[in-house]
GROMACS .gro file of C-alpha atoms in nm:
model
  129
    1MET     CA    1   1.905   3.023  -2.962
    2LYS     CA    2   1.650   2.774  -3.128
    3THR     CA    3   1.882   2.491  -3.072
    4THR     CA    4   1.904   2.557  -2.691
    5PHE     CA    5   1.528   2.600  -2.657
    6LEU     CA    6   1.477   2.282  -2.865
    7LEU     CA    7   1.716   2.073  -2.638
    8SER     CA    8   1.565   2.219  -2.319
    9LEU     CA    9   1.213   2.098  -2.444
   10LEU     CA   10   1.338   1.773  -2.532
   11PHE     CA   11   1.503   1.730  -2.195
   12ALA     CA   12   1.184   1.849  -2.014
   13LEU     CA   13   0.969   1.605  -2.210
   14PHE     CA   14   1.221   1.319  -2.137
   15SER     CA   15   1.195   1.407  -1.768
   16LEU     CA   16   0.835   1.399  -1.757
   17ASN     CA   17   0.833   1.059  -1.941
   18ILE     CA   18   1.054   0.915  -1.663
   19CYS     CA   19   0.845   1.045  -1.387
   20ALA     CA   20   0.548   0.895  -1.551
   21GLU     CA   21   0.689   0.562  -1.578
   22GLN     CA   22   0.795   0.562  -1.204
   23MET     CA   23   0.436   0.654  -1.100
   24VAL     CA   24   0.293   0.364  -1.288
   25SER     CA   25   0.479   0.093  -1.103
   26VAL     CA   26   0.298   0.178  -0.760
   27LYS     CA   27   0.010  -0.060  -0.729
   28GLN     CA   28  -0.296  -0.001  -0.524
   29ILE     CA   29  -0.401  -0.282  -0.273
   30ASN     CA   30  -0.784  -0.340  -0.284
   31LEU     CA   31  -0.861  -0.377   0.097
   32LYS     CA   32  -1.156  -0.568   0.201
   33LYS     CA   33  -1.323  -0.474   0.530
   34SER     CA   34  -1.445  -0.741   0.801
   35LEU     CA   35  -1.520  -0.736   1.166
   36LYS     CA   36  -1.287  -0.914   1.377
   37GLY     CA   37  -1.395  -1.268   1.484
   38LYS     CA   38  -1.625  -1.277   1.183
   39GLY     CA   39  -1.523  -1.429   0.855
   40GLN     CA   40  -1.711  -1.241   0.608
   41GLN     CA   41  -1.537  -0.978   0.406
   42GLN     CA   42  -1.694  -0.691   0.238
   43PRO     CA   43  -1.554  -0.421  -0.001
   44GLY     CA   44  -1.465  -0.100   0.206
   45THR     CA   45  -1.674   0.106  -0.013
   46ARG     CA   46  -1.996  -0.054   0.089
   47SER     CA   47  -1.945   0.018   0.468
   48LEU     CA   48  -2.188   0.263   0.642
   49GLU     CA   49  -1.879   0.441   0.769
   50PRO     CA   50  -1.650   0.584   0.519
   51LEU     CA   51  -1.337   0.377   0.459
   52ASN     CA   52  -1.032   0.609   0.477
   53VAL     CA   53  -0.752   0.385   0.455
   54PHE     CA   54  -0.538   0.305   0.147
   55ALA     CA   55  -0.252   0.095   0.082
   56TYR     CA   56  -0.014   0.069  -0.195
   57PHE     CA   57   0.295  -0.137  -0.297
   58ASN     CA   58   0.599   0.003  -0.468
   59PRO     CA   59   0.776  -0.272  -0.621
   60ASP     CA   60   1.080  -0.047  -0.716
   61ALA     CA   61   1.124   0.070  -0.355
   62ALA     CA   62   1.029  -0.280  -0.214
   63ALA     CA   63   0.793  -0.093   0.028
   64LEU     CA   64   0.433  -0.075   0.144
   65SER     CA   65   0.256   0.265   0.189
   66ILE     CA   66  -0.047   0.281   0.407
   67ASN     CA   67  -0.238   0.613   0.413
   68LEU     CA   68  -0.497   0.701   0.687
   69ASP     CA   69  -0.706   0.982   0.636
   70CYS     CA   70  -0.836   0.970   0.978
   71VAL     CA   71  -0.658   0.924   1.304
   72TYR     CA   72  -0.716   0.585   1.444
   73THR     CA   73  -0.547   0.437   1.770
   74ASP     CA   74  -0.356   0.127   1.809
   75VAL     CA   75  -0.335   0.037   1.439
   76THR     CA   76  -0.169  -0.305   1.384
   77VAL     CA   77  -0.019  -0.385   1.038
   78SER     CA   78   0.067  -0.739   0.950
   79VAL     CA   79   0.212  -0.900   0.641
   80LYS     CA   80   0.160  -1.284   0.599
   81SER     CA   81   0.262  -1.512   0.339
   82ILE     CA   82  -0.036  -1.658   0.158
   83LEU     CA   83   0.155  -1.971   0.062
   84THR     CA   84   0.281  -2.074   0.405
   85GLY     CA   85   0.064  -1.861   0.655
   86GLU     CA   86   0.379  -1.732   0.806
   87THR     CA   87   0.386  -1.382   0.968
   88ILE     CA   88   0.662  -1.175   0.779
   89GLN     CA   89   0.614  -0.855   0.963
   90SER     CA   90   0.389  -0.727   1.233
   91GLU     CA   91   0.391  -0.370   1.400
   92LEU     CA   92   0.171  -0.171   1.632
   93TYR     CA   93   0.133   0.195   1.564
   94PHE     CA   94  -0.019   0.457   1.787
   95THR     CA   95  -0.225   0.724   1.611
   96PRO     CA   96  -0.053   0.714   1.264
   97THR     CA   97  -0.150   0.876   0.963
   98ASP     CA   98   0.097   0.736   0.719
   99ILE     CA   99   0.277   0.394   0.765
  100PHE     CA  100   0.567   0.282   0.560
  101VAL     CA  101   0.687  -0.084   0.574
  102ASN     CA  102   1.010  -0.197   0.431
  103MET     CA  103   0.967  -0.517   0.220
  104SER     CA  104   1.342  -0.550   0.084
  105GLY     CA  105   1.483  -0.872   0.146
  106VAL     CA  106   1.148  -1.053   0.142
  107GLU     CA  107   1.111  -1.339  -0.112
  108ASN     CA  108   0.892  -1.315  -0.427
  109GLY     CA  109   0.555  -1.429  -0.368
  110LYS     CA  110   0.203  -1.361  -0.262
  111TYR     CA  111   0.131  -1.182   0.049
  112LEU     CA  112  -0.170  -1.081   0.268
  113LEU     CA  113  -0.166  -0.722   0.406
  114GLU     CA  114  -0.382  -0.685   0.740
  115ILE     CA  115  -0.455  -0.357   0.876
  116SER     CA  116  -0.674  -0.373   1.228
  117PHE     CA  117  -0.795  -0.106   1.442
  118GLY     CA  118  -1.079  -0.125   1.701
  119GLU     CA  119  -1.321  -0.399   1.574
  120THR     CA  120  -1.226  -0.353   1.208
  121LEU     CA  121  -0.990  -0.564   1.007
  122LEU     CA  122  -0.872  -0.463   0.662
  123SER     CA  123  -0.705  -0.711   0.425
  124GLY     CA  124  -0.568  -0.714   0.084
  125GLU     CA  125  -0.343  -0.918  -0.135
  126PHE     CA  126  -0.028  -0.821  -0.318
  127SER     CA  127   0.250  -0.982  -0.502
  128ILE     CA  128   0.634  -0.936  -0.496
  129GLU     CA  129   0.777  -1.040  -0.827
   0.00000   0.00000   0.00000
């Protein structure tokens, strides 16, 4: 009985450790806010309006995850290579709340994520290694 309990406990702890390791690999992308047509970027937290957009890159799944806490209309998401300036992906979404962008097959390097809606442009860098 004790052996079964100890084995079950070890298995549970091992499972928790695996889940914790998987969660660490997701990296938040620091988004900076600017107005379209103006080059100045400001951190989103200094905005007068609350910035309710969060972006994450999961290297294990090779995917971008973008969470919008508010409903925005006509959201454009673009991924560009920082090295070449080439647009890798660009997509227009109508009233999304969660956006997933598949990045499998994209070469290693540094990329720029741009999220635009209305007069607002959010951008942040991330790496694929």
